[in-house]
GROMACS .gro file of C-alpha atoms in nm:
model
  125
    1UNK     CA    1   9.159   8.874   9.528
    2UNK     CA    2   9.505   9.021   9.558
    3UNK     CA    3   9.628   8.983   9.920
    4UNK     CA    4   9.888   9.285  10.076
    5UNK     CA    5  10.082   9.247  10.373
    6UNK     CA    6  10.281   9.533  10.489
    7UNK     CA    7  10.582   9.524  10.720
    8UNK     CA    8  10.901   9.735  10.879
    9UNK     CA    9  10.716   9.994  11.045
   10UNK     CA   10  10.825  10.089  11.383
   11UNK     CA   11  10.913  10.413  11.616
   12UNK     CA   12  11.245  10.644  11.557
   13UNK     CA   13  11.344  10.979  11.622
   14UNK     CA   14  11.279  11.302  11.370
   15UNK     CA   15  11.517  11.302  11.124
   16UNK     CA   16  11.565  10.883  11.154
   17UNK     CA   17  11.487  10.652  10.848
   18UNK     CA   18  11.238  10.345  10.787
   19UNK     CA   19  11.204  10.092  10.527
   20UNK     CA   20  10.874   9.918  10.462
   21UNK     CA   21  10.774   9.638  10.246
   22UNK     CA   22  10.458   9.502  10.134
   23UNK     CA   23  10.445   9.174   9.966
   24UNK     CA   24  10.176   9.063   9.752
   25UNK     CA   25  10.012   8.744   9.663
   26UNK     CA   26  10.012   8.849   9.325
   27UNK     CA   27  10.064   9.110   9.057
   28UNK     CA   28   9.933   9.217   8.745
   29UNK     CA   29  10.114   9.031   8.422
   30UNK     CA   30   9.990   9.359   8.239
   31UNK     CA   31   9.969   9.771   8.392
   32UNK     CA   32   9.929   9.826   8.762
   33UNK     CA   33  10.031  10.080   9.009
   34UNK     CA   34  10.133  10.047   9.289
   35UNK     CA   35  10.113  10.291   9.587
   36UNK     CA   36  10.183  10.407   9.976
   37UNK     CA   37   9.945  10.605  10.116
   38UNK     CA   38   9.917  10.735  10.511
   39UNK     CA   39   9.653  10.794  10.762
   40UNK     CA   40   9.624  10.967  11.099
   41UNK     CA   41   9.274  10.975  11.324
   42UNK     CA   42   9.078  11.273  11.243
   43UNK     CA   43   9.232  11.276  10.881
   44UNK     CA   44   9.201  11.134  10.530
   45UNK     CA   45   9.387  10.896  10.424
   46UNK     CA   46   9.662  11.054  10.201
   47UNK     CA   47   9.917  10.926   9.868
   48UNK     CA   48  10.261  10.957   9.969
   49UNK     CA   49  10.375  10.725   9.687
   50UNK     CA   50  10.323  10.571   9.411
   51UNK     CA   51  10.520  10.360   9.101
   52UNK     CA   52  10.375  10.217   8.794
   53UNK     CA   53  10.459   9.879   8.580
   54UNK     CA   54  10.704  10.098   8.430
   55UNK     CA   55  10.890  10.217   8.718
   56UNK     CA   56  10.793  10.563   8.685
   57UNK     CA   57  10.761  10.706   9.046
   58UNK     CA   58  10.458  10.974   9.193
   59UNK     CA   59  10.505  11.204   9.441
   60UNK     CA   60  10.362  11.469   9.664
   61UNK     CA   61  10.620  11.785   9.722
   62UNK     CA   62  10.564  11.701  10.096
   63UNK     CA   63  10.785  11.339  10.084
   64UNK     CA   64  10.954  11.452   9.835
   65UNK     CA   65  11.361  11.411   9.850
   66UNK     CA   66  11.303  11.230  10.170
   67UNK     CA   67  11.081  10.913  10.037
   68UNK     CA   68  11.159  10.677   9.824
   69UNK     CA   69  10.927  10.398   9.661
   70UNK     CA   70  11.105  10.111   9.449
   71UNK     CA   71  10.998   9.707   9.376
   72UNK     CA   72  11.086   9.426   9.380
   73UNK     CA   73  10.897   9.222   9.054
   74UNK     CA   74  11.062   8.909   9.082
   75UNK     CA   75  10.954   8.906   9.510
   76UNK     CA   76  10.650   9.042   9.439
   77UNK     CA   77  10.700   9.302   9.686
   78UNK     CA   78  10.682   9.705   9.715
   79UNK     CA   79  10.892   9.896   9.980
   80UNK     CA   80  10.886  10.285  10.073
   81UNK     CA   81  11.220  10.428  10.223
   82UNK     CA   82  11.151  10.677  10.454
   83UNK     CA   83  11.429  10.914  10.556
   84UNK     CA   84  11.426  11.268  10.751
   85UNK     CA   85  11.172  11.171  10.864
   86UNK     CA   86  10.982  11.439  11.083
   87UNK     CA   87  10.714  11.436  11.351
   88UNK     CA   88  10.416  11.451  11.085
   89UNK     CA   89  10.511  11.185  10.907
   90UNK     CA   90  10.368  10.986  11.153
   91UNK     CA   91  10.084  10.712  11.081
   92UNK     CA   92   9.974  10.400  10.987
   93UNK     CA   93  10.088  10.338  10.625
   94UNK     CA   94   9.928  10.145  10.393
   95UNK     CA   95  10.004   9.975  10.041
   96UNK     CA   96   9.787   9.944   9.783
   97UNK     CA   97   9.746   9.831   9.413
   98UNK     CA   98   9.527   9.885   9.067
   99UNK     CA   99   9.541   9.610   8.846
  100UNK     CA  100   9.572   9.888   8.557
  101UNK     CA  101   9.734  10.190   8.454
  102UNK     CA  102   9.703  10.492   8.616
  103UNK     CA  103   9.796  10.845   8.541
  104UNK     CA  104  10.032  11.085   8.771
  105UNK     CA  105   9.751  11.292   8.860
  106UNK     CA  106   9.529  11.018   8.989
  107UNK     CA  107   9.818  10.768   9.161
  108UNK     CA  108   9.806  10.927   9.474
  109UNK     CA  109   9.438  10.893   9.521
  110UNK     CA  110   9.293  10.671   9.698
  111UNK     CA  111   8.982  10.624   9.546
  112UNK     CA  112   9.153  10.426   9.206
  113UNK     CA  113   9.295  10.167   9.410
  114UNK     CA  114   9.128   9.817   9.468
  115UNK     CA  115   9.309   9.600   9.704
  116UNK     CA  116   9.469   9.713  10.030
  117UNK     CA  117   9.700   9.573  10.304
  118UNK     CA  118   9.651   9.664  10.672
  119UNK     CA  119   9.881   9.884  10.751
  120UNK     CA  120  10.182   9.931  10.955
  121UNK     CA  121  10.227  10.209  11.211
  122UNK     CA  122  10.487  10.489  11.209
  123UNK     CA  123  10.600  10.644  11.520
  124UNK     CA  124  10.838  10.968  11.493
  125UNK     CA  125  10.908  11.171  11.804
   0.00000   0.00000   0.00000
């Protein structure tokens, strides 16, 4: 059981910046993806990115330019830079991982990921 633990959220202004990390127990020796996704009450929880064993990088046009999702192998650890960030980027962020590959059109679903930290809230006003 693959254990996530997400950190560096916080509150800052629109148009302010945020790192987070997530650090994992463990990865994959083979194909995984790795992935931030975002939820606010009322809504569904939604991909804002994602990077494979590979490096290659998902995302949707809404983060795009202004997030940024990189890793760390030899820490074990994912981070998501957010800049510009605006009012509706707020929410509590989650990583997540799939201990196997994943294509760009299902990375940013939820639904093909099987382990999952507890989030970190992100405050923008």
């Amino acid at each position: 059981h693959v254990q996530l633990v997400e950190s560096g959220g916080g509150s800052v202004q629109a148009g302010g910046s945020l790192r987070l990390s997530c650090v994992l127990s463990e990865v994959s020796p083979k194909e995984y993806c790795m992935g931030w996704f975002r939820q606010v009450p009322g809504k569904e929880r939604e991909g804002v990115a994602a990077i494979g064993s590979g490096g290659s990088t998902s995302y949707p046009d809404f983060v795009k330019g202004r997030f940024t999702i990189s890793k760390d192998d030899a820490k074990n650890t994912l981070y998501l830079q957010l800049n510009s960030l605006k009012p509706e980027d707020a929410g509590m962020y989650y990583c997540a991982t799939a201990s196997y590959f994943l294509s760009a059109i299902h990375r940013l679903r939820e639904d093909y990921y099987d382990y999952w930290g507890q989030g970190t809230q992100v405050t923008v006003s």
